[in-house]
Amino acid sequence: MSSDLRILLIEDSEDDAELLLRELRKDGIRPGHVRVDSAPALREALREKSWDIVITDHNMPGFGSAEAIAIIKDTGLDLPVIIVSGSIGEDIAVAAMKDGANDYIMKHNLARLSPAIKRELRETRNREAHRRAQQTIEHLAYHDPLTGLVNRREFEARLHQALRTASEREQHALLYVDLDQFKIINDTCGHEAGDGMLRQLSVLLRTPIRDSDTLARLGGDEFGVLLSGCRLDEAQQVAGRIVDLVRDFRYVWRDKSFLIGASIGLVMLDDANLRASDVLRMADMACYAAKDRGRGRLHVYRADDQELLQRHNEMQWVGRLNQALEENRFRLYRQCITPLGPHGSSHCEILLRMLDERGELIPPGAFIPAAERYNLMPALDRWVLCNAFGWLARCRRQGAPLNSEMFFFNLSAATISDESFYAHVSHALQEHDLPPSMVGFEITETAAITNLGSALKFIEQVRQLGCRIALDDFGTGMSSFSYLRTIPADFIKIDGSFIRDMDEDAMNLTIVDAINRIGHVAGLKTIAEFVETQAIRERLVEVGVDFAQGYGIQRPIPLNAAQSMPPG
């Protein structure tokens, strides 16, 4: 037993107190103690010091154990009480235990005192451990374990409560905060570094908000701020302060230093008819609008905001696209890429279409932007590859004429950034027993430049495998020609915006001619897109472009339609 045991002794007889203490010392206990013999002295001792246990006589002049227990209970302390008495009846002892005493011991049997103290101290420690565990469980139910902030569940509950009081007079504001470039930290230094930054930021973000407001971690690198009783101009000031704080924050992890930013969507809560789920959706859309406008800024949600309405429509597509994938409601089409010179073989581009819930065909321009924005393109690209490869393999087994030397597949920026996609291509070629020379991949100039490192790695891998590469939409970038030295392509597809009216627009004709000449100098074949008239085709022949593709050559047809050659 530790010698610093703190005993509060309620006893009017100094001799009896010394007798009790001597018994404890015999058992190796050297307690620190204070002796009191009245209610006022007991209250003062409880206020001034903390105690491990209380030992009280049962009956003293004008003061007894029942009153002592009542005073201790009033403090709310979990303080065990042992009654030590010279004479106490069984019925009185039972009543004392019901009042809150933990044990009673007769003075002529003090040998029981030390074991009783040890037992009660163990029980006190167990109760304290249980309370701490219960508090931890309750805290985790409403708080994020990493940052200690309110979690999403509790945030949504408080948002519900705020909406009940929302009106034009009683306005609240919701800020949806998404960190910019946070993924870089996790990717370069690991999640331990990312977790450290989130903990530091959770402290920083408390700075501009009041005690009456709520700061929550909603998940990943997303935070929510609920500003109670707050006008729009005040909410904008708080949001601006958060943007500035995060922009100026420098996070150092070992030998690396990182700068990040914050994009914020703001929604005013001024209508009690709003639902929490709708408010969070509005805030999310506004936040992504802020990211689209350059990140590190605030965007305020307004019901008539055309940009947000477009985003809402795109978000509706996410569910439809996932359902279409589950129900296999995508279809493959093909369009011929024909040679413009006397020599050369025809090629073919594989195109994707979608069937709506009624079986009507949906063009790619309606769903591709949403798939790209919400990272669904890798799944669609793999679906296209799998189904087209299967069709090609069946045609080869059956000896069906393909009328094309090479089949081109469009790849999104997200797909070429996926390090596992090359292995997927290699495995699919082997599984379907297809020669790699039959396969070409179209990568837009913008996607290649935006993800240059990933694009170069993928291009080098598939070209070593035997596949070909075409740079799509070429010419739209300011530095298109300079990248021809960097990106090892086989074809360039001249962007259709230059092709459509090149027979009437001298500037576009000159641009097409320049792209074609430089492409040939770089050893590349050129393909003109959006060739819709015979006049444009004739111009392309004059310029010396190698291939043409467009409605003037062949309209897209279902992949499994009867083979037919486009007009020569």
Coordinates of C-alpha atoms in Angstrom, one line a residue:
M1 CA 0.0 0.0 0.0
S2 CA 1.4 3.4 -0.9
S3 CA 2.4 5.6 2.0
D4 CA 0.7 8.7 0.5
L5 CA -2.8 7.4 1.1
R6 CA -5.0 10.4 2.0
I7 CA -7.5 9.6 4.7
L8 CA -10.1 12.0 6.0
L9 CA -10.8 10.8 9.6
I10 CA -14.1 11.8 11.2
E11 CA -13.6 11.1 14.9
D12 CA -14.1 13.0 18.1
S13 CA -11.7 10.9 20.2
E14 CA -8.0 11.5 19.6
D15 CA -7.1 8.3 21.3
D16 CA -9.5 6.2 19.2
A17 CA -8.0 7.9 16.1
E18 CA -4.5 7.1 17.1
L19 CA -5.5 3.5 17.8
L20 CA -7.0 3.2 14.3
L21 CA -3.9 4.7 12.6
R22 CA -1.6 2.5 14.6
E23 CA -3.5 -0.5 13.2
L24 CA -3.0 0.7 9.7
R25 CA 0.7 1.3 10.2
K26 CA 1.1 -2.3 11.4
D27 CA -0.1 -3.4 7.9
G28 CA 2.4 -1.2 6.2
I29 CA 0.1 1.8 5.6
R30 CA 1.5 5.2 6.6
P31 CA -1.4 7.5 5.8
G32 CA -1.5 11.2 5.6
H33 CA -4.6 12.2 7.4
V34 CA -6.8 15.0 8.8
R35 CA -9.1 14.5 11.7
V36 CA -12.4 16.4 11.9
D37 CA -15.3 16.1 14.4
S38 CA -18.0 18.5 13.1
A39 CA -20.0 19.2 10.0
P40 CA -18.4 22.6 9.3
A41 CA -14.9 21.1 9.7
L42 CA -15.9 18.2 7.3
R43 CA -17.1 20.6 4.6
E44 CA -14.0 22.7 4.9
A45 CA -11.7 19.6 4.6
L46 CA -13.6 18.4 1.5
R47 CA -13.2 21.8 -0.1
E48 CA -9.5 22.3 0.6
K49 CA -8.1 18.9 -0.3
S50 CA -8.8 15.7 -2.2
W51 CA -9.1 12.4 -0.4
D52 CA -8.8 8.7 -1.1
I53 CA -11.2 7.5 1.6
V54 CA -13.2 8.6 4.5
I55 CA -13.3 6.7 7.9
T56 CA -16.0 7.9 10.2
D57 CA -17.2 7.2 13.7
H58 CA -20.9 6.4 13.8
N59 CA -22.0 8.5 16.7
M60 CA -20.4 11.7 18.0
P61 CA -21.8 14.5 20.1
G62 CA -24.1 16.5 17.8
F63 CA -22.7 14.8 14.7
G64 CA -23.0 11.3 13.3
S65 CA -22.2 9.1 10.3
A66 CA -25.6 9.7 8.6
E67 CA -25.0 13.4 8.4
A68 CA -21.3 12.9 7.3
I69 CA -22.5 10.6 4.5
A70 CA -25.1 13.2 3.4
I71 CA -22.5 15.9 3.2
I72 CA -20.1 13.8 1.2
K73 CA -22.9 12.8 -1.2
D74 CA -23.7 16.5 -1.7
T75 CA -20.2 17.1 -3.1
G76 CA -20.7 14.6 -5.9
L77 CA -17.4 13.0 -5.1
D78 CA -16.9 9.2 -5.6
L79 CA -15.4 8.9 -2.1
P80 CA -15.7 5.6 -0.3
V81 CA -16.9 5.8 3.3
I82 CA -16.1 3.2 6.0
I83 CA -17.9 3.4 9.4
V84 CA -15.8 2.4 12.4
S85 CA -17.9 2.2 15.6
G86 CA -17.6 0.8 19.1
S87 CA -21.2 -0.3 19.1
I88 CA -23.7 -0.4 16.2
G89 CA -26.7 -2.5 15.7
E90 CA -27.3 -4.6 12.6
D91 CA -30.4 -2.6 11.6
I92 CA -28.4 0.7 12.0
A93 CA -25.5 -0.7 9.9
V94 CA -27.9 -1.8 7.1
A95 CA -29.5 1.6 7.1
A96 CA -26.0 3.2 6.9
M97 CA -25.1 1.0 3.9
K98 CA -28.3 2.1 2.2
D99 CA -27.4 5.7 2.8
G100 CA -24.1 5.3 1.0
A101 CA -21.6 3.8 3.4
N102 CA -19.3 1.2 1.8
D103 CA -18.6 -0.9 4.9
Y104 CA -18.8 -0.9 8.7
I105 CA -16.2 -2.2 11.1
M106 CA -16.3 -2.7 14.9
K107 CA -13.5 -1.0 16.8
H108 CA -12.7 -4.2 18.6
N109 CA -12.1 -5.9 15.2
L110 CA -9.8 -3.3 13.5
A111 CA -7.9 -6.1 11.7
R112 CA -10.6 -5.9 9.1
L113 CA -9.9 -2.2 8.4
S114 CA -6.8 -2.5 6.2
P115 CA -8.3 -5.2 3.8
A116 CA -11.5 -3.1 3.6
I117 CA -9.6 0.0 2.6
K118 CA -7.6 -1.9 0.0
R119 CA -10.9 -3.3 -1.4
E120 CA -12.7 0.0 -1.5
L121 CA -9.7 1.7 -3.2
R122 CA -9.7 -1.0 -5.9
E123 CA -13.4 -0.6 -6.4
T124 CA -12.9 3.2 -6.7
R125 CA -10.2 2.7 -9.3
N126 CA -12.5 0.3 -11.2
R127 CA -15.4 2.7 -11.2
E128 CA -13.1 5.6 -12.3
A129 CA -11.8 3.4 -15.2
H130 CA -15.3 2.5 -16.1
R131 CA -16.4 6.2 -16.1
R132 CA -13.4 7.1 -18.3
A133 CA -14.2 4.3 -20.7
Q134 CA -17.8 5.4 -20.8
Q135 CA -16.8 9.0 -21.4
T136 CA -14.5 7.9 -24.2
I137 CA -17.2 5.9 -25.9
E138 CA -19.7 8.8 -25.6
H139 CA -17.0 11.2 -27.0
L140 CA -16.2 8.9 -29.9
A141 CA -19.9 8.7 -30.7
Y142 CA -20.0 12.4 -31.4
H143 CA -16.4 13.3 -32.2
D144 CA -13.8 12.5 -34.8
P145 CA -11.1 10.3 -33.2
L146 CA -8.2 11.9 -35.2
T147 CA -8.9 15.6 -34.6
G148 CA -11.2 15.6 -31.6
L149 CA -13.7 17.8 -33.6
V150 CA -17.4 17.1 -33.9
N151 CA -18.0 14.2 -36.4
R152 CA -20.4 14.2 -39.3
R153 CA -23.2 12.5 -37.4
E154 CA -23.2 15.1 -34.7
F155 CA -22.7 17.9 -37.2
E156 CA -25.8 16.8 -39.1
A157 CA -27.8 16.7 -35.9
R158 CA -26.8 20.3 -35.1
L159 CA -27.6 21.3 -38.7
H160 CA -31.1 19.8 -38.3
Q161 CA -31.5 21.8 -35.1
A162 CA -30.3 25.0 -36.7
L163 CA -32.8 24.5 -39.6
R164 CA -35.7 24.4 -37.2
T165 CA -35.0 28.0 -36.2
A166 CA -34.0 29.2 -39.6
S167 CA -35.8 32.2 -41.0
E168 CA -35.1 35.5 -42.8
R169 CA -34.7 37.1 -39.3
E170 CA -32.8 34.2 -37.7
Q171 CA -30.2 33.3 -40.3
H172 CA -27.4 30.7 -39.9
A173 CA -24.6 29.8 -42.3
L174 CA -23.0 26.5 -43.4
L175 CA -19.4 26.5 -44.7
Y176 CA -18.2 23.4 -46.5
V177 CA -14.4 23.4 -46.5
D178 CA -12.4 21.1 -48.7
L179 CA -8.6 21.2 -48.6
D180 CA -6.7 21.7 -51.9
Q181 CA -3.7 19.5 -52.8
F182 CA -4.0 17.5 -49.6
K183 CA -3.6 14.2 -51.5
I184 CA -0.1 15.2 -52.4
I185 CA 1.0 14.9 -48.7
N186 CA -0.5 11.4 -48.3
D187 CA 1.0 10.3 -51.6
T188 CA 4.5 11.6 -51.0
C189 CA 4.9 11.1 -47.2
G190 CA 2.2 8.6 -46.2
H191 CA -1.0 8.8 -44.1
E192 CA 0.9 9.5 -40.9
A193 CA 2.0 12.8 -42.3
G194 CA -1.5 13.6 -43.6
D195 CA -3.0 12.8 -40.2
G196 CA -0.5 15.2 -38.5
M197 CA -1.5 18.0 -40.9
L198 CA -5.2 17.4 -40.2
R199 CA -4.6 17.6 -36.4
Q200 CA -2.7 20.9 -36.8
L201 CA -5.4 22.3 -39.1
S202 CA -8.2 21.4 -36.8
V203 CA -6.6 23.7 -34.2
L204 CA -6.0 26.4 -36.8
L205 CA -9.6 26.4 -38.1
R206 CA -11.0 27.1 -34.6
T207 CA -9.4 30.5 -34.7
P208 CA -12.0 32.5 -36.7
I209 CA -15.1 30.9 -35.2
R210 CA -17.0 31.6 -32.0
D211 CA -17.6 29.3 -29.1
S212 CA -21.3 29.1 -30.1
D213 CA -20.4 27.9 -33.6
T214 CA -19.6 24.3 -34.6
L215 CA -16.5 23.0 -36.4
A216 CA -16.6 19.4 -37.6
R217 CA -14.5 17.0 -39.6
L218 CA -16.9 15.6 -42.1
G219 CA -14.5 13.0 -43.5
G220 CA -11.1 12.8 -45.3
D221 CA -9.9 16.3 -45.8
E222 CA -13.4 17.9 -45.6
F223 CA -14.6 20.1 -42.7
G224 CA -17.9 21.7 -41.9
V225 CA -18.5 25.0 -40.0
L226 CA -22.0 25.9 -38.7
L227 CA -22.3 29.6 -37.9
S228 CA -25.2 30.3 -35.6
G229 CA -27.1 33.6 -35.9
C230 CA -24.9 34.8 -38.7
R231 CA -25.6 37.1 -41.7
L232 CA -24.2 36.5 -45.2
D233 CA -21.6 39.3 -44.9
E234 CA -20.4 37.9 -41.6
A235 CA -20.2 34.4 -43.0
Q236 CA -18.2 35.6 -45.9
Q237 CA -15.7 37.3 -43.6
V238 CA -15.3 34.1 -41.6
A239 CA -14.8 32.1 -44.8
G240 CA -12.3 34.6 -46.1
R241 CA -10.4 34.3 -42.9
I242 CA -10.3 30.5 -43.2
V243 CA -9.0 30.7 -46.8
D244 CA -6.3 33.1 -45.7
L245 CA -5.3 31.0 -42.7
V246 CA -5.0 27.8 -44.7
R247 CA -3.1 29.5 -47.5
D248 CA -0.6 31.0 -45.1
F249 CA -0.2 27.8 -43.2
R250 CA 3.1 25.9 -43.8
Y251 CA 3.2 22.2 -42.8
V252 CA 6.6 20.7 -42.2
W253 CA 7.0 16.9 -42.1
R254 CA 10.6 15.8 -41.5
D255 CA 12.6 17.4 -44.3
K256 CA 9.7 18.4 -46.4
S257 CA 7.5 21.5 -46.4
F258 CA 4.0 21.8 -47.8
L259 CA 1.6 24.5 -48.7
I260 CA -2.1 23.8 -49.3
G261 CA -5.2 25.8 -49.8
A262 CA -8.9 25.6 -48.9
S263 CA -12.0 25.8 -51.2
I264 CA -15.2 26.7 -49.5
G265 CA -18.9 26.5 -50.4
L266 CA -21.3 28.7 -48.4
V267 CA -25.0 28.1 -48.0
M268 CA -27.2 30.5 -46.0
L269 CA -29.8 28.8 -43.8
D270 CA -32.8 31.1 -43.9
D271 CA -35.6 28.7 -44.6
A272 CA -36.9 26.2 -42.1
N273 CA -38.3 24.1 -45.0
L274 CA -34.8 23.2 -46.1
R275 CA -33.6 19.7 -45.4
A276 CA -30.1 19.0 -44.0
S277 CA -29.3 16.6 -46.9
D278 CA -30.2 19.3 -49.4
V279 CA -28.1 21.9 -47.6
L280 CA -25.1 19.7 -47.6
R281 CA -25.5 18.9 -51.3
M282 CA -25.8 22.7 -52.1
A283 CA -22.7 23.4 -50.0
D284 CA -20.8 20.5 -51.8
M285 CA -21.7 21.9 -55.2
A286 CA -20.7 25.4 -54.2
C287 CA -17.4 24.1 -52.9
Y288 CA -16.6 22.3 -56.1
A289 CA -17.5 25.5 -58.0
A290 CA -14.9 27.2 -56.0
K291 CA -12.4 24.5 -57.0
D292 CA -13.3 24.9 -60.7
R293 CA -12.7 28.6 -60.5
G294 CA -9.1 28.1 -59.4
R295 CA -9.2 26.7 -55.8
G296 CA -8.4 28.6 -52.6
R297 CA -11.5 30.7 -52.7
L298 CA -15.2 31.0 -51.6
H299 CA -18.3 30.3 -53.7
V300 CA -21.7 31.3 -52.3
Y301 CA -24.6 29.1 -53.3
R302 CA -27.5 30.8 -55.0
A303 CA -30.6 29.0 -56.3
D304 CA -30.3 30.7 -59.7
D305 CA -26.6 30.1 -60.2
Q306 CA -26.3 28.5 -63.6
E307 CA -22.9 27.0 -62.9
L308 CA -24.3 25.2 -59.8
L309 CA -27.3 24.1 -61.7
Q310 CA -25.0 22.5 -64.3
R311 CA -23.1 20.8 -61.5
H312 CA -26.4 19.5 -60.0
N313 CA -27.3 18.0 -63.3
E314 CA -23.9 16.4 -63.5
M315 CA -24.3 14.9 -60.0
Q316 CA -27.6 13.4 -61.1
W317 CA -25.7 11.6 -63.8
V318 CA -23.5 9.9 -61.3
G319 CA -26.3 7.6 -60.0
R320 CA -27.5 7.0 -63.6
L321 CA -24.0 6.0 -64.8
N322 CA -23.4 3.6 -61.9
Q323 CA -26.8 2.1 -62.5
A324 CA -26.2 1.8 -66.2
L325 CA -22.9 0.0 -65.5
E326 CA -24.7 -2.4 -63.2
E327 CA -27.4 -3.1 -65.8
N328 CA -25.0 -3.2 -68.7
R329 CA -26.7 -0.4 -70.6
F330 CA -23.7 0.8 -72.6
R331 CA -23.2 0.1 -76.2
L332 CA -20.2 0.3 -78.5
Y333 CA -20.1 2.0 -81.9
R334 CA -17.3 2.3 -84.4
Q335 CA -16.4 4.9 -87.0
C336 CA -14.0 4.5 -89.9
I337 CA -10.7 6.4 -90.2
T338 CA -10.0 6.2 -93.9
P339 CA -6.7 6.9 -95.7
L340 CA -6.7 10.0 -98.0
G341 CA -3.8 8.8 -100.2
P342 CA -3.6 5.9 -102.6
H343 CA -1.8 3.8 -100.1
G344 CA -2.6 2.9 -96.5
S345 CA -5.1 0.9 -94.6
S346 CA -8.3 1.9 -92.9
H347 CA -8.5 2.2 -89.1
C348 CA -11.4 2.5 -86.8
E349 CA -12.3 4.4 -83.6
I350 CA -14.4 2.7 -80.9
L351 CA -17.1 4.9 -79.5
L352 CA -19.2 4.7 -76.4
R353 CA -23.0 5.3 -76.2
M354 CA -25.4 4.8 -73.3
L355 CA -29.0 3.6 -73.2
D356 CA -31.4 5.4 -70.8
E357 CA -33.9 3.7 -68.6
R358 CA -36.4 3.5 -71.6
G359 CA -33.8 2.1 -74.0
E360 CA -33.2 5.4 -75.8
L361 CA -29.7 6.1 -77.0
I362 CA -27.8 8.9 -75.2
P363 CA -24.8 10.5 -76.9
P364 CA -21.5 10.7 -75.0
G365 CA -21.6 14.5 -74.8
A366 CA -24.4 14.2 -72.3
F367 CA -22.7 11.9 -69.8
I368 CA -18.9 12.0 -70.4
P369 CA -18.4 15.4 -68.6
A370 CA -20.1 14.0 -65.5
A371 CA -18.1 10.8 -65.7
E372 CA -14.9 12.7 -66.0
R373 CA -15.7 15.1 -63.1
Y374 CA -16.7 12.4 -60.7
N375 CA -13.9 9.9 -61.6
L376 CA -16.1 7.3 -63.3
M377 CA -14.1 7.3 -66.5
P378 CA -11.6 4.6 -65.5
A379 CA -14.6 2.2 -65.0
L380 CA -16.1 3.2 -68.3
D381 CA -12.7 2.9 -70.1
R382 CA -12.2 -0.6 -68.7
W383 CA -15.8 -1.6 -69.8
V384 CA -15.1 -0.4 -73.3
L385 CA -11.8 -2.3 -73.5
C386 CA -13.2 -5.5 -72.1
N387 CA -16.2 -5.6 -74.4
A388 CA -14.4 -4.4 -77.6
F389 CA -11.6 -6.9 -77.1
G390 CA -14.1 -9.7 -76.6
W391 CA -15.8 -8.7 -79.9
L392 CA -12.5 -8.5 -81.8
A393 CA -11.5 -12.0 -80.5
R394 CA -14.9 -13.5 -81.6
C395 CA -14.5 -11.9 -85.1
R396 CA -11.0 -13.4 -85.4
R397 CA -12.1 -16.8 -84.3
Q398 CA -15.0 -16.8 -86.7
G399 CA -12.9 -15.4 -89.6
A400 CA -15.2 -12.4 -90.0
P401 CA -13.7 -9.5 -92.0
L402 CA -12.8 -6.5 -89.8
N403 CA -11.9 -4.1 -92.7
S404 CA -9.6 -2.2 -90.3
E405 CA -6.0 -2.6 -89.5
M406 CA -6.1 -0.9 -86.1
F407 CA -8.8 0.0 -83.5
F408 CA -8.4 3.1 -81.5
F409 CA -9.7 3.5 -77.9
N410 CA -10.2 6.8 -76.1
L411 CA -8.6 7.0 -72.7
S412 CA -9.4 9.6 -70.0
A413 CA -6.8 11.5 -68.0
A414 CA -7.8 9.6 -64.9
T415 CA -7.2 6.3 -66.6
I416 CA -3.7 7.0 -67.8
S417 CA -2.9 8.1 -64.3
D418 CA -4.0 4.7 -62.9
E419 CA -0.8 2.7 -62.6
S420 CA -2.7 -0.6 -62.7
F421 CA -4.2 0.1 -66.2
Y422 CA -1.2 -0.9 -68.2
A423 CA -1.3 -4.3 -66.5
H424 CA -5.0 -4.5 -67.3
V425 CA -4.3 -3.8 -71.0
S426 CA -1.5 -6.4 -71.2
H427 CA -3.6 -9.1 -69.5
A428 CA -6.6 -8.3 -71.7
L429 CA -4.5 -8.7 -74.9
Q430 CA -3.2 -12.0 -73.7
E431 CA -6.6 -13.3 -72.5
H432 CA -8.2 -12.5 -75.9
D433 CA -5.2 -13.5 -77.9
L434 CA -5.1 -10.2 -79.8
P435 CA -1.9 -8.8 -81.4
P436 CA -1.0 -5.5 -79.8
S437 CA -0.5 -4.0 -83.3
M438 CA -4.3 -4.0 -83.7
V439 CA -4.8 -1.6 -80.8
G440 CA -4.3 2.1 -80.6
F441 CA -5.0 4.5 -77.7
E442 CA -6.2 8.1 -78.2
I443 CA -5.1 10.5 -75.5
T444 CA -6.2 14.1 -75.6
E445 CA -3.4 16.7 -75.8
T446 CA -4.8 18.3 -72.6
A447 CA -4.9 15.0 -70.7
A448 CA -1.3 14.2 -71.7
I449 CA 0.0 17.6 -70.7
T450 CA -1.9 17.7 -67.4
N451 CA -0.6 14.3 -66.3
L452 CA 2.6 14.4 -68.3
G453 CA 4.6 12.0 -66.0
S454 CA 1.9 9.4 -65.9
A455 CA 1.1 9.8 -69.6
L456 CA 4.7 9.3 -70.7
K457 CA 5.1 6.2 -68.5
F458 CA 1.9 4.6 -69.9
I459 CA 2.7 5.6 -73.5
E460 CA 6.2 4.1 -73.3
Q461 CA 4.9 0.9 -71.8
V462 CA 2.1 0.3 -74.4
R463 CA 4.3 1.2 -77.3
Q464 CA 6.9 -1.3 -76.1
L465 CA 4.1 -3.8 -76.0
G466 CA 3.3 -3.0 -79.7
C467 CA 0.3 -0.7 -79.4
R468 CA 0.1 2.7 -81.1
I469 CA -0.7 6.2 -79.6
A470 CA -2.6 9.0 -81.1
L471 CA -2.7 12.5 -79.6
D472 CA -6.3 13.6 -79.9
D473 CA -7.7 17.2 -80.2
F474 CA -4.3 18.3 -81.3
G475 CA -3.7 22.0 -81.8
T476 CA -6.0 23.4 -79.1
G477 CA -3.2 24.0 -76.7
M478 CA -0.8 27.0 -76.7
S479 CA 2.2 24.8 -76.6
S480 CA 1.0 21.9 -78.8
F481 CA 4.1 21.7 -81.1
S482 CA 6.6 21.8 -78.3
Y483 CA 5.2 18.6 -76.8
L484 CA 5.8 16.7 -80.0
R485 CA 9.4 16.4 -78.9
T486 CA 8.4 15.1 -75.5
I487 CA 5.4 12.7 -76.2
P488 CA 6.3 9.7 -78.3
A489 CA 3.1 9.4 -80.3
D490 CA 2.4 7.7 -83.7
F491 CA -0.5 9.8 -84.9
I492 CA -1.9 13.3 -84.2
K493 CA -5.6 13.9 -84.7
I494 CA -6.1 17.5 -85.8
D495 CA -8.8 19.1 -83.7
G496 CA -12.1 19.3 -85.5
S497 CA -12.6 23.1 -84.7
F498 CA -9.9 23.7 -87.4
I499 CA -11.4 21.2 -89.9
R500 CA -15.1 22.1 -90.0
D501 CA -14.8 25.3 -92.2
M502 CA -11.2 25.1 -93.5
D503 CA -12.6 25.2 -97.0
E504 CA -13.9 28.7 -96.4
D505 CA -11.6 30.0 -93.6
A506 CA -8.1 30.7 -94.8
M507 CA -6.7 30.9 -91.2
N508 CA -8.0 27.4 -90.3
L509 CA -6.6 26.1 -93.6
T510 CA -3.2 27.5 -92.7
I511 CA -3.3 26.1 -89.2
V512 CA -4.2 22.6 -90.5
D513 CA -1.4 22.8 -93.1
A514 CA 1.1 23.8 -90.4
I515 CA 0.0 21.0 -88.0
N516 CA 0.2 18.5 -90.9
R517 CA 3.7 19.6 -92.0
I518 CA 5.1 19.7 -88.5
G519 CA 3.5 16.3 -87.7
H520 CA 5.2 14.8 -90.8
V521 CA 8.6 16.3 -89.8
A522 CA 8.1 14.6 -86.4
G523 CA 7.5 11.3 -88.2
L524 CA 3.8 11.1 -87.3
K525 CA 0.7 10.3 -89.4
T526 CA -2.0 12.9 -89.3
I527 CA -5.8 12.4 -88.9
A528 CA -8.4 15.1 -89.6
E529 CA -11.5 14.9 -87.4
F530 CA -15.0 16.2 -88.2
V531 CA -14.7 15.8 -92.0
E532 CA -18.3 16.4 -93.0
T533 CA -18.2 17.5 -96.7
Q534 CA -16.6 16.4 -99.9
A535 CA -15.1 20.0 -100.2
I536 CA -13.3 19.6 -96.9
R537 CA -12.0 16.2 -97.9
E538 CA -10.6 17.5 -101.1
R539 CA -8.8 20.3 -99.2
L540 CA -7.3 17.8 -96.9
V541 CA -6.0 15.8 -99.8
E542 CA -4.4 18.9 -101.2
V543 CA -2.8 19.7 -97.9
G544 CA -1.5 16.1 -97.6
V545 CA -3.2 15.0 -94.5
D546 CA -3.0 11.2 -94.1
F547 CA -6.4 10.1 -92.8
A548 CA -9.9 11.6 -92.4
Q549 CA -12.7 10.8 -90.0
G550 CA -16.2 12.2 -89.7
Y551 CA -19.8 12.1 -91.0
G552 CA -18.6 12.8 -94.5
I553 CA -16.6 9.6 -94.4
Q554 CA -18.9 7.4 -92.3
R555 CA -21.4 7.9 -89.6
P556 CA -20.9 5.9 -86.4
I557 CA -22.4 2.4 -86.6
P558 CA -23.0 -0.3 -83.9
L559 CA -19.9 -2.3 -83.3
N560 CA -21.5 -5.6 -84.4
A561 CA -23.3 -4.1 -87.5
A562 CA -22.6 -5.8 -90.8
Q563 CA -19.1 -4.8 -92.1
S564 CA -19.1 -2.2 -94.8
M565 CA -16.4 0.0 -96.3
P566 CA -16.9 3.7 -96.4
P567 CA -17.1 5.4 -99.8
G568 CA -13.6 5.9 -101.3

